XYZ file of C-alpha atoms in Angstrom:
224
model
C -20.812 -22.252 -6.507
C -18.072 -21.347 -9.009
C -19.611 -17.915 -9.514
C -19.693 -17.356 -5.766
C -16.024 -18.362 -5.452
C -15.043 -16.132 -8.373
C -16.841 -13.227 -6.708
C -15.049 -13.934 -3.415
C -11.674 -14.018 -5.202
C -12.423 -10.705 -6.932
C -13.406 -9.118 -3.632
C -10.266 -10.447 -1.927
C -8.084 -9.108 -4.752
C -9.531 -5.636 -4.297
C -9.154 -5.816 -0.526
C -5.498 -6.871 -0.656
C -4.647 -4.083 -3.117
C -6.506 -1.553 -0.955
C -4.714 -2.670 2.216
C -1.313 -2.707 0.518
C -1.814 0.831 -0.770
C -2.963 2.038 2.638
C 0.005 0.467 4.425
C 2.452 2.001 1.956
C 0.880 5.459 2.044
C 1.021 5.502 5.853
C 4.602 4.276 6.109
C 3.974 0.797 7.480
C 5.778 -0.844 4.537
C 8.587 0.137 2.191
C 10.198 -1.208 -0.977
C 9.203 -4.869 -1.434
C 9.103 -5.745 2.271
C 6.037 -7.516 3.660
C 3.165 -9.599 2.322
C -0.608 -9.918 2.596
C -2.976 -12.840 2.125
C -6.655 -13.716 2.366
C -8.429 -17.031 2.795
C -10.759 -17.659 -0.146
C -12.829 -20.835 -0.028
C -10.402 -23.711 0.552
C -7.523 -21.774 -0.989
C -5.666 -18.533 -0.479
C -4.812 -15.358 -2.322
C -1.383 -13.889 -1.495
C 0.910 -11.156 -2.749
C 3.680 -12.280 -5.115
C 7.270 -12.674 -3.993
C 9.166 -9.374 -3.866
C 6.029 -7.386 -4.708
C 5.879 -3.740 -3.599
C 2.738 -3.567 -1.466
C 2.068 0.031 -2.431
C 1.863 -0.828 -6.126
C 0.076 -4.158 -6.312
C -1.717 -5.249 -9.479
C -4.837 -7.220 -8.638
C -4.528 -9.763 -11.477
C -0.924 -10.570 -10.562
C -1.794 -11.687 -7.027
C -1.054 -15.380 -6.508
C -4.010 -17.722 -6.094
C -3.240 -21.108 -4.516
C -5.483 -24.096 -3.900
C -6.093 -26.047 -0.691
C -2.839 -27.995 -1.195
C -0.810 -24.822 -1.705
C -0.417 -25.372 -5.435
C -0.459 -22.158 -7.432
C -3.238 -21.867 -9.997
C -3.048 -18.206 -11.058
C -0.964 -15.036 -10.830
C 2.727 -14.375 -10.259
C 4.880 -16.605 -8.059
C 3.541 -16.589 -4.500
C 5.383 -14.911 -1.621
C 8.123 -16.981 -0.015
C 6.146 -16.777 3.233
C 3.203 -18.718 1.781
C 3.861 -21.669 4.097
C 3.638 -19.436 7.173
C 0.367 -17.870 6.012
C -1.213 -21.249 5.209
C -0.190 -22.677 8.581
C -1.675 -19.694 10.446
C -5.004 -20.208 8.667
C -4.914 -23.913 9.525
C -4.039 -23.257 13.181
C -6.620 -20.521 13.764
C -9.986 -21.145 12.041
C -11.059 -17.550 12.777
C -8.228 -16.140 10.646
C -9.323 -14.882 7.223
C -6.719 -12.186 6.550
C -2.975 -12.125 7.350
C -0.572 -9.179 7.146
C 3.217 -9.208 7.547
C 5.147 -5.932 7.567
C 8.606 -4.711 8.516
C 7.101 -1.838 10.551
C 9.870 0.471 11.756
C 9.179 0.642 15.491
C 8.472 -3.066 15.853
C 11.676 -4.060 14.058
C 13.513 -1.476 16.181
C 12.018 -3.080 19.278
C 13.583 -6.430 18.394
C 16.951 -4.700 17.940
C 16.729 -2.696 21.171
C 15.345 -5.597 23.186
C 11.771 -6.749 23.744
C 10.045 -6.704 27.132
C 10.047 -10.518 27.229
C 10.020 -13.364 24.751
C 6.422 -14.185 25.698
C 5.234 -10.573 25.609
C 7.277 -8.296 23.374
C 5.562 -5.254 24.911
C 4.139 -4.677 28.376
C 0.422 -3.910 28.765
C 0.888 -0.143 29.049
C -2.430 0.979 27.522
C -5.960 -0.446 27.766
C -6.358 -0.609 23.992
C -3.198 -2.674 23.631
C -4.660 -5.177 26.091
C -8.089 -5.191 24.405
C -7.166 -4.974 20.716
C -3.811 -6.753 20.554
C -3.179 -8.942 23.596
C -0.147 -11.161 24.061
C 2.484 -11.044 21.304
C 5.332 -13.565 21.550
C 8.744 -13.133 19.913
C 9.720 -15.683 17.259
C 13.508 -16.249 17.088
C 15.305 -15.093 13.961
C 15.268 -17.283 10.866
C 15.938 -16.182 7.303
C 12.965 -14.738 5.396
C 10.707 -17.529 4.142
C 12.265 -20.245 6.317
C 9.493 -22.876 6.710
C 10.640 -23.623 10.276
C 9.105 -20.308 11.348
C 5.659 -21.757 10.630
C 6.262 -24.506 13.220
C 7.239 -21.947 15.862
C 4.278 -19.677 15.142
C 1.680 -22.443 15.116
C 3.091 -23.828 18.361
C 2.574 -20.420 19.963
C -0.973 -20.230 18.595
C -1.742 -23.665 20.059
C -0.240 -22.775 23.455
C -2.388 -19.660 23.747
C -5.518 -21.449 22.565
C -4.953 -23.995 25.330
C -4.651 -21.222 27.935
C -7.769 -19.430 26.594
C -5.735 -16.337 25.662
C -5.825 -16.550 21.843
C -3.210 -14.455 20.059
C -3.673 -12.231 17.023
C -0.011 -11.524 16.279
C 3.591 -12.606 16.633
C 6.780 -10.596 16.176
C 9.532 -12.082 14.021
C 12.955 -11.116 15.336
C 14.538 -8.518 13.015
C 11.752 -8.948 10.461
C 8.609 -7.477 11.971
C 5.047 -8.405 12.897
C 2.683 -10.983 11.466
C -0.945 -10.234 12.376
C -4.236 -11.857 11.487
C -7.964 -11.496 11.972
C -11.415 -12.443 10.687
C -11.203 -9.712 8.034
C -8.888 -7.014 6.720
C -10.172 -4.323 9.083
C -9.564 -6.468 12.159
C -6.037 -7.429 11.064
C -5.217 -3.793 10.291
C -6.463 -2.701 13.715
C -4.120 -5.182 15.412
C -1.153 -4.043 13.318
C -1.819 -0.350 13.914
C -2.269 -0.683 17.688
C 0.783 -2.947 17.956
C 3.049 -0.568 16.023
C 1.743 2.449 17.943
C 2.402 0.757 21.281
C 5.951 -0.100 20.196
C 6.451 3.548 19.208
C 5.177 4.760 22.598
C 7.326 2.256 24.464
C 10.494 3.299 22.625
C 9.708 7.042 22.782
C 9.403 6.836 26.575
C 12.716 4.952 26.870
C 10.802 1.852 28.007
C 10.075 3.413 31.409
C 6.267 3.212 31.856
C 4.977 0.691 34.345
C 2.492 -1.898 33.023
C -1.166 -1.613 33.911
C -1.909 -3.144 37.304
C -3.383 -6.602 37.683
C -6.611 -5.001 38.906
C -6.796 -2.782 35.819
C -6.296 -5.751 33.508
C -8.881 -7.792 35.398
C -11.343 -4.942 34.849
C -10.629 -4.991 31.094
C -11.243 -8.744 31.063
C -14.518 -8.414 32.934
C -15.820 -5.390 31.037
C -14.574 -5.990 27.500
C -13.620 -9.677 27.407
C -9.948 -8.864 26.882
C -7.951 -12.033 26.197
C -5.015 -11.350 28.519
C-alpha cells in the first residue's frame, strides 16, 4: 500500500509541474500568482506559497495529510484550506487549479454578467464544458472565509442537479477542478476563452436560446 501511495505521489508531482509549466508558457499565469493541487490518497499535494508555477521543483511541492498537516516539501500555498474544502465538497474532484487569468480578472473589474453566472451561455462548448460559474465576493488572498462561500455554492448546485466545475474570485481569478488534470485544464481554458470573447465583443452577443440549451442537455448531458 505504501509503495502504491508513493507511486501516486510521484505521479502527482510530475503532473503538477507539467501543468504549471504549460500554464506559464501559454500565459495563463505570471510571477508567483496562482496555485495547483492534486488529491493523493487521503491527503493532498499542493504548490508552495509564492511559488512561480512556471518553475516548480517537484520535490519542493507541499504534501499534506488528511488533517491538513504538512509532512513534506516547502510551506503549502495560503489557499490550502480552499483546495481541501473543494475536495471535501465534491468527491469527483481530484485536481484543482487557481490562476489569475487576464481576461477573467478583467471581467470582474469590468462587471460580470451576473453574480450567479459570470458569463452568459454564448457558445455551446461553454455550456457543455464549463457550465454555471458563480462570482465569489472579494476577500484577501488566502482568507479562509472564501472556502465557506465556495463550498456553499457547490452544495447549492449539487442540490439543483447542475454541478459546478469552477468559481470566479472577484479580482483574483478562477478556481477550477475536475477528476484529473486534463479535465480541470479544459474547464480553465474554455472559461478564459469565453471571457476573452465576451470582452472582445463588448459584451453584446445574445445568449444561446432556451431551446438551444435544452438540445445541449438532451444530446450531451450538459449540466445547465
